[in-house]
Amino acid sequence: MKTVTGLLAALLALGVSGNAARADAVPDAPKFDAQGKVTLVGVGDILEYKALASYNEPDFVKALEKAGKLPALKDRLPKEPMVYKTGNMKDGVGVYGDVMRHVIGGRPEGWNYWAGQSQGWGGIDIGLQECLTRTGPLFQVKAEELQPLPNLAKAWEWSKDGHELTMHLIEGAKWSDGQPFSADDVMFYWEKNVLDTNVHPLNGATPDTFGKGTKLDKIDANTIKWTFAAAFPTSALYEMAYGKFCPGPMHILAPQHPANSKNTYDQYKNAFPGTYMAMPTMGAWAVVDHKPDNIVVLRRNPYYWKVDEKGNQLPYLNEMHYRLSTWADRDVQAVAGSGDFSNLEQAENYVESLKKAADPASPARLEFGQRTIGYTLDFNYSANGWGETDERSVAVHKLNRDLNFRKAVTMMLDRQRLGESLVKGPFTTIYPGGLYAGTSFYDKASTVYYPFNVDAAKKALEAAGLKDTDGDGFVNFAGGKNVEITLLVNADYQSDKSLAEGVVAMGEKVGLRVIPKIISGKDHDAARDAGKYDWMVQRQGTEVITAVQNTDHLAPVGPNTTDFHKAGTDGKVDMMDFEAKLTDVVAKFMAASDPKERIDLMKQYQKMATENVYQAGLTVYPGALIVNKRFSNIAPGAPIFMYNWAEDNIIRERVFVAADKQSKNELFPNTLPGKPGSAPGEGLVK
Ligand code: BQZ
Ligand code: CA
């Protein structure tokens, strides 16, 4: 099924599809071919670091330089900038100009990412945060050469015994306000934002993310040294990529940190509100305007430390927009052409988006990838005070810890129907939980599946001591009230709400009373992070696709590493027996370097996680990348989600628009970001 029209035909000519699975092995997914074909390359084919004979920049920046408004280009670039190789750029060296118009469903809380503030997702933080290594583009790297790309860390070497990793940082690079980037920024992030457990960086870096007992030292301004308890811990390099190790500007953050000021931790977190413009970044664009609930605008960073092989300082695109709307509107605007980009991830929008994109006059290209968008039903396992501690919540958490109860839950789920409630056709497939089928560490034989079976589910509820003693159709606690289960749902996604509706209806069929808590945005994320729920419908992260990225989410290897079971009031995660074994397997995997050992550990993980219904999988389906046709250098087959989201995977700093196709949509043409702390839309360099 190669073309969009082919997919559309399959959809429209559809009767009701097959029946629910009966076999104990998870049924094979209906065949679904990704449309774009990825050309696999080596890391060295993508980029290198070297000094070039000469450099170039947009004409308007040359003029600003001539007017003495900023230092000469050669003083704004590092000694050896990162050089993207032309051979890996589908449409070659680009030209300057134009804007990429994102539409997002989140909202900026402020710019202190390192203290846990969200900027609204949808690519804002992915663009503003440059990290030690980079993994988004790894979808195009050959398996035998697979390892994180260098980024702020341009090279590294292991000690012979594998316990030490010396990393060489990019030398002479500067923040977007001209201040030098150095190992001091790295150490401030590590010591004052990760090791200081009063600070919770967004995307959840914790001291245990890099393996227990990990140390980090500064050797000199451009060199750091990691010391690991394990030898050659492969996962650590992946966790130094986006999300977990993206240092902030120490010169701006340190003065506000409680260690250096009278600020409380809350005041530190809120020290850079949404009105604070031009927060120094190592990213390609810096924020210059923010109209709440309307738009965030970014302009090119004149100190960006990456160039193409012709010496053109990147990015090619002068401006970035993030229209502050809804996730569903992102799909609508992308296929309509008023927006430029979307990760088509809400299956309800597939038919409409496919119809629009099938029109040859469509302004956007739509390309499906593999099945990497999936959901689970997660159980709050805490019996020692994480989350709500009223009598009802404690009793339900205790039920969650009972395998009979979890078996009842997994067998009450008709996953075929759940998938079809999102979209009919060859997209969704049954997902028992654990690693996704078709991914590198997946092993079908290790995957246990309890098929849909209402009678067996009711029997399992009885085995868990639950019976409907007052005949109202819902099971009661022994000698007590009806069991009532709160279900946390992210209000920002129709898919999440649709799946929650299915869970509530299927619960009712077996006599379980499930009460949805449908919460939006940062309040949802806060409720999730505080465990204020019994069950949660949760879209899965990259750990169940790659196992090597976000590995610390696979089991509670630290007090705050899994979303649905964090440390209680005693600072400990009160693990069930199988959970402790899972954690041990994951910790070993994070520390392992032998490929065969790693494959075996993930088989052990998959078996224990699925036979114990650690998470009740719901459904998994492919996403599609929608990009306006005027953009060049979009790698074919770029997945919307794998090691990271497409906003990282497509390497936006290399994307350009040919001169004759430029949209003239720049809102602040011929300007550069002003001083950190400028007012929205003010103080730009022009
Ligand atoms: C992609 C992504 C880029 C976060 C977010 C959002 C947050 C979660 C997750 C996705 C959005 C888009 O996902 O849905 O397509 O653009 O931003 O960061 O769901 O609520 O906390 O993990 O990435
Ligand atoms: Ca009852």
XYZ file of C-alpha atoms and ligand atoms in Angstrom:
710
model
C 0.000 0.000 0.000
C 2.273 2.713 -1.249
C 0.207 5.740 -2.006
C -2.044 8.002 -0.035
C -4.859 7.261 -2.531
C -4.258 3.531 -2.113
C -4.725 3.928 1.643
C -7.780 6.064 1.141
C -9.317 3.442 -1.179
C -8.668 0.735 1.417
C -10.384 2.884 4.017
C -13.427 3.902 2.056
C -14.111 0.432 0.612
C -14.269 -1.014 4.096
C -16.826 -3.390 5.657
C -16.593 -4.210 9.393
C -13.171 -5.743 9.855
C -12.147 -9.043 11.492
C -13.252 -10.492 14.857
C -11.517 -10.149 18.237
C -8.399 -12.270 18.676
C -8.873 -15.702 20.285
C -5.269 -17.041 20.286
C -3.002 -16.686 23.336
C -0.207 -15.345 21.163
C -0.808 -11.774 20.175
C -2.223 -11.793 16.620
C 0.065 -10.452 13.889
C -0.623 -6.856 12.945
C -2.364 -6.281 9.609
C 0.360 -5.468 7.070
C 1.027 -1.768 6.856
C 3.849 -0.530 4.666
C 5.419 2.767 5.541
C 5.242 4.950 2.446
C 8.637 6.638 2.436
C 11.769 4.534 2.087
C 14.613 5.461 4.430
C 18.165 5.442 3.025
C 20.357 4.081 5.818
C 23.710 5.822 6.318
C 26.587 6.002 8.803
C 27.009 8.778 11.366
C 29.948 10.179 9.375
C 27.698 10.569 6.316
C 25.492 13.033 8.202
C 27.906 15.457 9.864
C 31.413 16.278 11.003
C 33.146 19.097 12.879
C 35.741 21.156 11.040
C 36.898 24.659 10.251
C 36.032 25.811 6.709
C 37.979 28.334 4.642
C 35.146 30.867 4.662
C 31.628 31.337 5.960
C 28.441 32.976 4.716
C 25.273 34.414 6.266
C 21.989 36.017 5.064
C 22.411 39.448 3.392
C 20.327 41.189 6.078
C 22.712 39.857 8.745
C 25.703 41.073 6.720
C 24.098 44.535 6.685
C 23.530 44.466 10.458
C 27.153 43.421 10.913
C 28.340 46.254 8.650
C 26.250 48.618 10.771
C 28.182 47.373 13.798
C 25.096 45.798 15.383
C 26.787 42.426 15.971
C 30.288 40.918 15.851
C 31.787 39.540 12.629
C 30.528 36.095 11.609
C 33.893 34.409 12.156
C 33.754 35.594 15.798
C 30.234 34.255 16.184
C 31.142 30.730 15.058
C 33.142 28.115 16.988
C 36.635 27.126 15.891
C 35.240 23.959 14.318
C 31.498 24.323 13.682
C 29.315 21.284 13.049
C 29.193 20.771 9.266
C 26.159 18.989 7.766
C 27.274 16.958 4.774
C 25.544 17.687 1.471
C 25.313 14.001 0.583
C 22.818 13.494 3.420
C 20.699 16.471 2.371
C 18.057 15.246 -0.074
C 17.861 18.568 -1.917
C 21.430 19.702 -1.232
C 22.703 23.056 -0.004
C 19.834 25.429 0.690
C 19.063 29.128 0.405
C 18.117 31.582 3.156
C 14.619 32.875 3.832
C 11.057 31.988 4.832
C 9.424 30.534 7.931
C 8.058 27.191 9.172
C 4.586 27.664 10.691
C 3.882 25.108 13.443
C 0.499 24.804 15.168
C 0.524 23.349 18.691
C -1.888 22.314 21.416
C 0.302 23.180 24.412
C 1.025 26.583 25.971
C 4.326 28.077 27.217
C 4.454 28.187 31.033
C 7.810 29.986 30.885
C 11.361 29.351 29.653
C 12.922 27.530 32.608
C 12.960 24.112 30.959
C 15.661 22.953 33.367
C 13.347 23.530 36.342
C 10.481 21.731 34.614
C 8.556 24.431 32.729
C 6.908 23.306 29.521
C 7.014 25.604 26.490
C 3.917 23.938 25.007
C 5.607 21.007 23.211
C 5.062 20.598 19.491
C 8.692 21.319 18.699
C 9.296 24.532 20.704
C 11.456 22.903 23.380
C 12.983 20.463 20.868
C 14.265 23.497 18.920
C 15.330 25.578 21.923
C 17.174 22.729 23.658
C 20.456 21.505 22.200
C 21.781 18.497 24.080
C 25.091 16.703 24.530
C 24.125 14.045 21.970
C 21.273 13.787 19.430
C 19.151 10.749 18.588
C 16.109 11.998 16.617
C 17.829 11.508 13.225
C 19.014 7.963 14.153
C 16.075 6.476 12.169
C 18.400 6.783 9.149
C 21.527 5.255 10.752
C 22.593 1.664 9.917
C 22.063 -0.789 12.802
C 25.745 -1.786 12.837
C 26.769 1.849 13.315
C 23.942 2.837 15.652
C 25.013 5.202 18.398
C 23.893 8.697 19.371
C 25.040 11.516 17.087
C 27.507 14.037 18.473
C 25.970 17.416 19.156
C 27.213 19.781 21.888
C 29.554 16.899 22.710
C 31.499 16.579 19.474
C 33.556 13.491 20.373
C 34.093 11.087 23.252
C 36.247 8.134 24.228
C 35.825 5.360 26.789
C 38.519 4.273 29.243
C 39.816 0.734 28.698
C 37.718 -0.608 31.590
C 34.630 1.179 30.275
C 33.904 2.987 33.544
C 35.024 6.423 32.326
C 33.793 8.432 29.360
C 35.722 11.566 28.414
C 33.630 13.973 26.332
C 34.951 16.847 24.245
C 32.505 19.731 23.940
C 32.173 22.031 20.913
C 34.852 24.688 21.401
C 34.235 28.414 21.186
C 30.502 28.169 20.613
C 28.308 30.916 22.019
C 24.771 31.249 23.375
C 22.329 33.314 21.288
C 23.233 36.365 23.428
C 26.919 36.027 22.561
C 28.034 34.591 25.906
C 30.396 31.592 25.694
C 29.113 28.032 26.011
C 31.377 25.859 28.176
C 31.624 22.903 30.541
C 30.408 25.273 33.277
C 26.946 25.229 31.659
C 27.035 21.424 31.645
C 28.105 21.224 35.297
C 25.496 23.762 36.414
C 22.779 21.682 34.765
C 24.056 18.439 36.279
C 24.765 19.685 39.807
C 22.057 22.283 40.302
C 19.175 20.918 38.172
C 19.601 17.140 38.082
C 21.425 16.201 41.302
C 19.502 18.863 43.233
C 16.311 16.830 43.724
C 14.341 19.997 44.544
C 14.533 20.750 40.808
C 12.679 18.571 38.291
C 13.837 19.184 34.699
C 11.149 18.807 32.016
C 11.184 15.343 30.408
C 12.358 13.952 33.692
C 16.153 13.708 33.996
C 17.020 12.282 37.417
C 20.344 11.141 38.911
C 19.284 7.549 38.161
C 18.698 8.274 34.482
C 22.394 7.679 33.813
C 22.697 4.637 36.077
C 23.101 4.528 39.865
C 26.359 5.936 41.159
C 27.154 7.944 38.022
C 29.542 10.903 38.518
C 30.319 13.829 36.230
C 33.407 16.052 36.489
C 34.707 19.080 34.619
C 38.220 18.499 33.228
C 38.568 21.902 31.547
C 36.364 24.488 29.792
C 35.719 22.100 26.905
C 36.044 18.663 28.497
C 33.904 16.667 30.929
C 34.357 13.168 32.291
C 31.609 10.708 33.225
C 32.342 7.909 35.700
C 29.904 4.966 35.673
C 29.461 2.104 38.123
C 28.957 -0.228 35.148
C 31.345 -0.773 32.258
C 30.349 0.746 28.889
C 26.713 1.526 29.854
C 25.314 1.880 26.344
C 22.074 3.602 27.325
C 23.838 6.521 29.007
C 24.804 8.135 25.679
C 21.174 7.982 24.513
C 19.998 9.638 27.711
C 22.398 12.537 26.999
C 20.170 13.442 24.036
C 16.972 15.545 23.922
C 14.900 15.501 26.965
C 17.412 14.431 29.524
C 20.702 16.326 29.093
C 20.260 19.706 27.397
C 22.226 22.263 29.479
C 20.865 25.773 30.011
C 22.663 29.161 30.061
C 24.411 29.168 33.459
C 25.089 32.922 33.216
C 21.325 33.549 33.227
C 20.081 30.672 35.434
C 22.670 30.507 38.224
C 21.907 33.975 39.670
C 18.270 32.911 40.133
C 19.008 29.496 41.626
C 18.323 29.169 45.398
C 21.991 28.184 45.851
C 23.004 31.694 44.764
C 20.000 33.826 45.710
C 17.201 34.276 48.206
C 14.833 32.652 45.683
C 12.745 29.693 46.651
C 12.806 26.766 44.239
C 9.422 27.906 42.995
C 10.751 31.419 42.342
C 13.697 29.875 40.469
C 11.308 27.815 38.342
C 9.197 30.890 37.561
C 12.056 33.364 37.073
C 11.674 33.435 33.260
C 7.970 33.879 32.532
C 6.345 33.690 29.098
C 6.895 37.450 28.652
C 10.683 37.090 28.997
C 11.978 37.101 25.411
C 15.241 35.933 23.886
C 16.085 33.437 26.653
C 19.617 32.507 25.549
C 19.610 29.288 23.559
C 22.112 27.081 21.692
C 19.247 26.345 19.297
C 18.819 27.618 15.729
C 16.104 30.144 16.627
C 15.432 32.304 19.729
C 12.026 33.504 20.976
C 11.252 37.122 20.012
C 7.466 37.363 20.444
C 4.752 35.631 22.467
C 1.100 36.565 22.281
C -0.604 34.267 24.830
C -3.109 31.839 23.291
C -2.155 33.231 19.891
C 1.435 32.731 18.737
C 5.102 32.316 19.677
C 7.589 33.665 17.094
C 11.294 32.860 16.920
C 14.066 34.475 14.812
C 17.336 32.973 13.670
C 20.158 32.750 16.244
C 23.158 34.668 14.790
C 25.538 32.623 16.954
C 24.260 29.210 15.797
C 27.203 26.817 15.685
C 26.215 24.683 12.660
C 26.977 25.286 8.941
C 26.596 23.467 5.615
C 29.565 22.314 3.546
C 29.590 25.610 1.661
C 30.109 27.437 4.976
C 26.563 28.871 5.069
C 25.714 29.454 8.743
C 22.471 27.617 9.535
C 19.516 27.715 9.833
C 18.267 28.494 6.316
C 14.810 29.440 7.623
C 14.837 32.884 9.258
C 11.756 32.463 11.401
C 9.661 29.854 13.265
C 6.000 30.192 14.257
C 4.106 28.204 16.865
C 0.412 29.048 16.524
C -1.134 28.383 19.954
C -4.206 26.324 19.086
C -5.155 22.638 19.506
C -3.448 19.428 18.404
C -6.407 18.570 16.167
C -6.159 22.013 14.528
C -2.505 21.253 13.720
C -3.657 18.450 11.379
C -6.405 20.605 9.861
C -4.124 23.586 9.202
C -1.308 21.422 7.814
C -3.513 19.808 5.140
C -5.218 23.171 4.444
C -1.863 24.899 3.957
C -2.275 27.605 6.623
C 0.128 25.567 8.777
C 3.302 23.872 7.552
C 3.816 20.803 9.740
C 1.991 18.119 11.676
C 2.537 14.773 13.290
C -0.699 13.076 12.259
C -1.095 11.023 15.456
C -4.793 11.219 16.273
C -6.341 8.385 14.312
C -9.745 10.101 14.233
C -8.278 12.634 11.789
C -6.875 10.068 9.359
C -9.752 9.843 6.877
C -10.200 13.616 6.562
C -6.444 14.259 6.319
C -5.983 11.460 3.773
C -8.842 12.788 1.642
C -7.396 16.308 1.595
C -3.804 15.123 0.973
C -4.914 12.804 -1.845
C -5.879 15.868 -3.917
C -2.949 16.583 -6.289
C -3.486 20.296 -5.585
C -2.989 19.666 -1.852
C -0.412 22.104 -0.411
C 0.977 19.383 1.881
C 2.761 16.069 1.529
C 1.456 13.276 3.838
C 3.631 10.215 4.460
C 2.783 7.316 6.806
C 5.536 5.569 8.775
C 5.616 2.442 10.964
C 3.281 1.722 13.915
C 4.910 3.789 16.658
C 1.969 5.622 18.241
C 0.536 3.469 21.021
C -1.429 3.656 24.248
C -1.547 1.740 27.517
C -3.819 1.694 30.522
C -1.448 2.321 33.433
C -2.052 1.333 37.057
C -1.015 3.451 40.033
C 0.755 0.811 42.107
C 1.747 2.950 45.074
C 0.718 1.603 48.499
C 3.078 3.921 50.379
C 1.729 7.363 49.775
C 2.508 8.422 46.215
C -0.693 10.010 44.862
C -4.013 10.202 46.713
C -4.100 8.558 50.128
C -7.812 8.600 50.965
C -9.301 5.204 51.896
C -10.852 4.593 48.475
C -7.654 5.388 46.543
C -5.527 3.228 48.840
C -7.965 0.324 48.382
C -7.900 0.661 44.581
C -4.090 0.921 44.442
C -4.061 -2.325 46.452
C -6.351 -3.925 43.843
C -3.986 -2.692 41.110
C -1.235 -4.705 42.844
C -3.306 -7.916 42.539
C -2.512 -9.873 39.346
C -6.021 -11.370 39.337
C -7.426 -7.855 39.170
C -5.027 -6.821 36.385
C -5.886 -9.982 34.429
C -9.562 -9.069 34.743
C -8.780 -5.606 33.391
C -6.724 -6.827 30.446
C -9.371 -9.431 29.495
C -12.228 -6.932 29.683
C -10.540 -4.957 26.899
C -11.699 -5.683 23.344
C -8.604 -4.167 21.734
C -9.858 -4.790 18.206
C -12.895 -2.658 18.942
C -10.869 -0.055 20.793
C -8.690 0.394 17.700
C -11.667 0.570 15.387
C -13.270 3.169 17.645
C -10.374 5.415 16.612
C -10.237 4.549 12.912
C -11.299 1.576 10.792
C -8.906 0.069 8.259
C -5.345 -1.316 8.278
C -3.969 1.120 10.855
C -4.553 0.009 14.442
C -3.549 -3.344 15.902
C -3.868 -5.167 19.210
C -1.182 -4.123 21.704
C -0.776 -6.308 24.822
C 1.762 -3.928 26.419
C 5.565 -3.985 26.553
C 7.771 -3.331 23.531
C 6.006 -2.701 20.215
C 5.913 -5.429 17.566
C 8.276 -4.776 14.672
C 10.878 -2.909 16.744
C 14.482 -4.039 17.130
C 14.236 -5.547 20.645
C 10.736 -7.037 20.199
C 10.319 -10.817 20.545
C 6.871 -12.253 19.819
C 7.583 -15.519 21.665
C 8.266 -13.500 24.839
C 4.996 -11.590 24.523
C 2.116 -12.928 26.664
C -1.406 -11.890 25.634
C -4.633 -12.478 27.566
C -7.323 -12.206 24.876
C -10.643 -10.378 25.259
C -12.956 -12.555 27.364
C -15.752 -11.062 29.479
C -16.532 -14.267 31.382
C -12.903 -14.900 32.242
C -12.629 -11.242 33.305
C -15.602 -11.601 35.668
C -14.104 -14.762 37.175
C -10.793 -12.968 37.683
C -12.613 -10.143 39.509
C -14.144 -12.732 41.849
C -10.672 -14.209 42.386
C -9.634 -10.691 43.396
C -12.389 -10.760 46.055
C -14.817 -8.483 44.214
C -18.533 -9.244 43.873
C -21.633 -7.203 43.153
C -23.137 -7.637 46.608
C -25.901 -5.052 46.188
C -27.019 -6.082 42.701
C -26.532 -2.721 41.002
C -24.288 -4.185 38.302
C -20.991 -2.942 39.741
C -18.681 -5.086 41.887
C -18.191 -4.109 45.529
C -15.231 -4.351 47.809
C -15.695 -7.344 50.125
C -18.433 -6.218 52.499
C -18.160 -2.650 51.301
C -19.079 -0.075 48.742
C -18.868 -0.326 44.945
C -15.332 -0.231 43.615
C -14.875 3.166 41.944
C -11.802 3.756 39.798
C -10.588 7.194 38.659
C -9.120 7.245 35.143
C -6.810 10.152 34.218
C -7.236 11.272 30.592
C -5.441 13.983 28.606
C -8.190 16.330 27.416
C -5.965 17.733 24.652
C -6.266 14.632 22.463
C -9.451 13.166 21.017
C -7.687 9.789 20.749
C -7.059 9.743 24.501
C -10.715 10.608 25.174
C -12.009 7.992 22.708
C -9.877 5.255 24.269
C -10.995 6.321 27.755
C -14.639 6.054 26.670
C -13.946 2.507 25.496
C -12.288 1.580 28.790
C -15.259 2.953 30.782
C -17.782 1.059 28.619
C -15.804 -2.200 28.732
C -15.404 -1.813 32.497
C -19.130 -1.502 32.882
C -19.635 -4.775 30.937
C -17.670 -6.689 33.600
C -19.078 -4.652 36.512
C -16.210 -2.220 37.095
C -17.135 1.404 37.689
C -14.561 3.631 36.017
C -14.805 7.400 36.428
C -12.809 9.467 33.896
C -10.881 12.563 35.056
C -10.423 14.446 31.766
C -7.822 17.183 32.359
C -6.027 19.523 29.956
C -2.374 20.476 29.426
C -0.104 21.248 32.351
C -2.820 20.378 34.899
C -2.986 16.923 33.313
C 0.800 16.586 33.408
C 0.838 17.791 37.043
C -1.839 15.233 38.043
C 0.119 12.548 36.158
C 3.410 13.467 37.823
C 1.791 13.560 41.287
C 0.044 10.212 40.819
C -3.379 11.743 41.375
C -5.239 8.885 39.664
C -5.952 5.155 39.972
C -5.610 4.373 36.260
C -4.303 6.487 33.390
C -4.695 6.324 29.601
C -1.138 7.108 28.530
C 0.401 7.530 25.095
C 3.643 5.577 25.132
C 7.137 7.064 24.846
C 10.139 6.071 22.773
C 11.231 3.441 25.331
C 8.761 0.859 23.946
C 9.990 1.518 20.390
C 13.747 1.712 20.878
C 14.337 0.360 24.446
C 17.589 2.404 24.402
C 15.999 5.863 24.616
C 14.162 6.835 27.835
C 15.093 3.375 29.154
C 14.596 4.583 32.732
C 10.838 4.721 31.963
C 10.657 0.939 31.458
C 10.801 0.209 35.216
C 11.330 2.187 38.455
C 15.136 2.172 38.317
C 14.928 5.362 40.394
C 12.409 7.029 42.721
C 10.987 9.188 39.906
C 11.656 7.424 36.626
C 8.380 5.679 35.733
C 5.226 7.708 35.149
C 2.891 5.478 37.124
C 4.881 4.322 40.152
C 7.042 6.854 41.957
C 8.529 6.927 45.468
C 6.087 7.225 48.364
C 6.463 9.246 51.552
C 9.355 7.000 52.648
C 11.326 7.944 49.521
C 11.077 4.396 48.253
C 9.187 2.784 45.373
C 7.256 -0.046 47.028
C 7.760 -2.570 44.255
C 5.837 -5.806 43.797
C 8.042 -8.900 43.401
C 7.831 -9.052 39.592
C 8.347 -5.265 39.447
C 11.587 -5.582 41.386
C 12.724 -8.251 38.909
C 11.718 -5.957 35.996
C 13.727 -3.148 37.544
C 16.731 -5.404 37.939
C 16.510 -6.464 34.270
C 16.217 -2.842 33.106
C 19.115 -1.708 35.285
C 21.210 -4.541 33.819
C 20.131 -3.502 30.300
C 21.131 0.116 30.956
C 24.531 -1.111 32.136
C 25.036 -3.757 29.455
C 27.137 -3.365 26.346
C 27.121 -6.905 24.881
C 24.477 -6.947 22.083
C 23.428 -10.579 22.734
C 23.049 -9.932 26.459
C 20.937 -6.864 25.703
C 18.622 -8.782 23.395
C 18.173 -11.482 26.044
C 17.488 -8.918 28.786
C 14.756 -7.311 26.679
C 13.194 -10.758 26.103
C 13.134 -11.238 29.887
C 11.603 -7.790 30.233
C 8.917 -8.466 27.625
C 7.925 -11.790 29.206
C 7.698 -10.504 32.785
C 6.002 -7.226 31.808
C 3.318 -8.835 29.642
C 2.568 -11.952 31.710
C 2.169 -9.713 34.779
C 0.166 -7.090 32.876
C 2.581 -4.431 34.135
C 0.757 -2.058 31.784
C -2.416 -3.059 29.946
C -1.655 -2.248 26.310
C -4.582 -0.848 24.331
C -3.739 -0.185 20.674
C -0.853 0.876 18.424
C -0.953 2.486 14.991
C 1.232 4.348 12.461
C 1.607 8.107 12.413
C 2.010 10.231 9.320
C 4.237 13.236 8.723
C 2.463 16.166 7.057
C 4.765 18.872 5.699
C 3.962 21.715 3.304
C 5.280 20.908 -0.159
C 7.370 24.113 -0.420
C 9.996 22.768 2.019
C 13.147 21.016 0.794
C 15.509 18.619 2.606
C 12.755 16.616 4.324
C 14.319 13.130 4.570
C 12.045 10.466 2.948
C 10.568 8.063 5.503
C 11.267 10.324 8.476
C 9.039 8.815 11.227
C 6.851 11.132 13.313
C 8.051 9.310 16.440
C 10.942 6.911 17.015
C 14.026 8.028 19.011
C 12.249 11.368 19.158
C 9.503 13.362 17.431
C 9.727 14.501 13.805
C 10.525 18.070 14.919
C 13.930 16.620 15.843
C 14.106 13.838 13.219
C 13.789 16.075 10.135
C 16.713 18.294 11.308
C 14.836 21.591 10.801
C 18.042 23.677 10.732
C 18.827 22.041 7.320
C 15.336 22.548 5.880
C 14.914 25.336 3.286
C 12.501 26.824 0.774
C 13.692 27.433 -2.787
C 13.819 31.138 -3.642
C 10.918 30.931 -6.089
C 8.636 29.215 -3.547
C 9.213 31.435 -0.504
C 6.007 32.375 1.301
C 6.808 35.939 2.468
C 5.186 35.023 5.814
C 7.989 36.363 8.018
C 6.471 38.577 10.737
C 9.758 40.202 11.760
C 11.744 40.271 8.492
C 15.403 41.340 8.551
C 15.654 41.266 12.353
C 17.593 39.283 14.958
C 16.707 38.450 18.590
C 17.288 41.277 21.075
C 18.658 41.157 24.621
C 17.555 38.402 27.044
C 14.497 39.620 28.926
C 13.229 41.948 26.162
C 9.468 42.464 26.031
C 7.493 40.475 23.425
C 8.062 41.880 19.921
C 10.446 44.508 21.300
C 14.147 45.206 21.223
C 14.945 43.189 18.108
C 18.225 43.933 16.367
C 17.409 45.620 13.033
C 4.945 16.191 19.238
C 5.490 16.575 20.625
C 6.823 17.286 20.518
C 4.895 15.112 25.842
C 3.799 16.032 23.776
C 2.535 16.292 24.585
C 2.822 16.450 26.084
C 3.608 15.272 26.629
C 4.607 14.892 24.356
C 3.629 15.448 19.455
C 3.273 16.808 21.537
C 2.650 16.328 20.214
O 3.462 15.680 22.432
O 1.483 15.571 20.526
O 3.099 15.140 18.167
O 4.738 17.330 18.430
O 4.548 17.429 21.289
O 7.308 17.479 21.848
O 1.665 15.193 24.403
O 1.579 16.532 26.795
O 3.928 15.503 27.996
O 5.609 13.980 26.330
O 5.826 14.861 23.627
Ca -22.520 -3.145 43.486
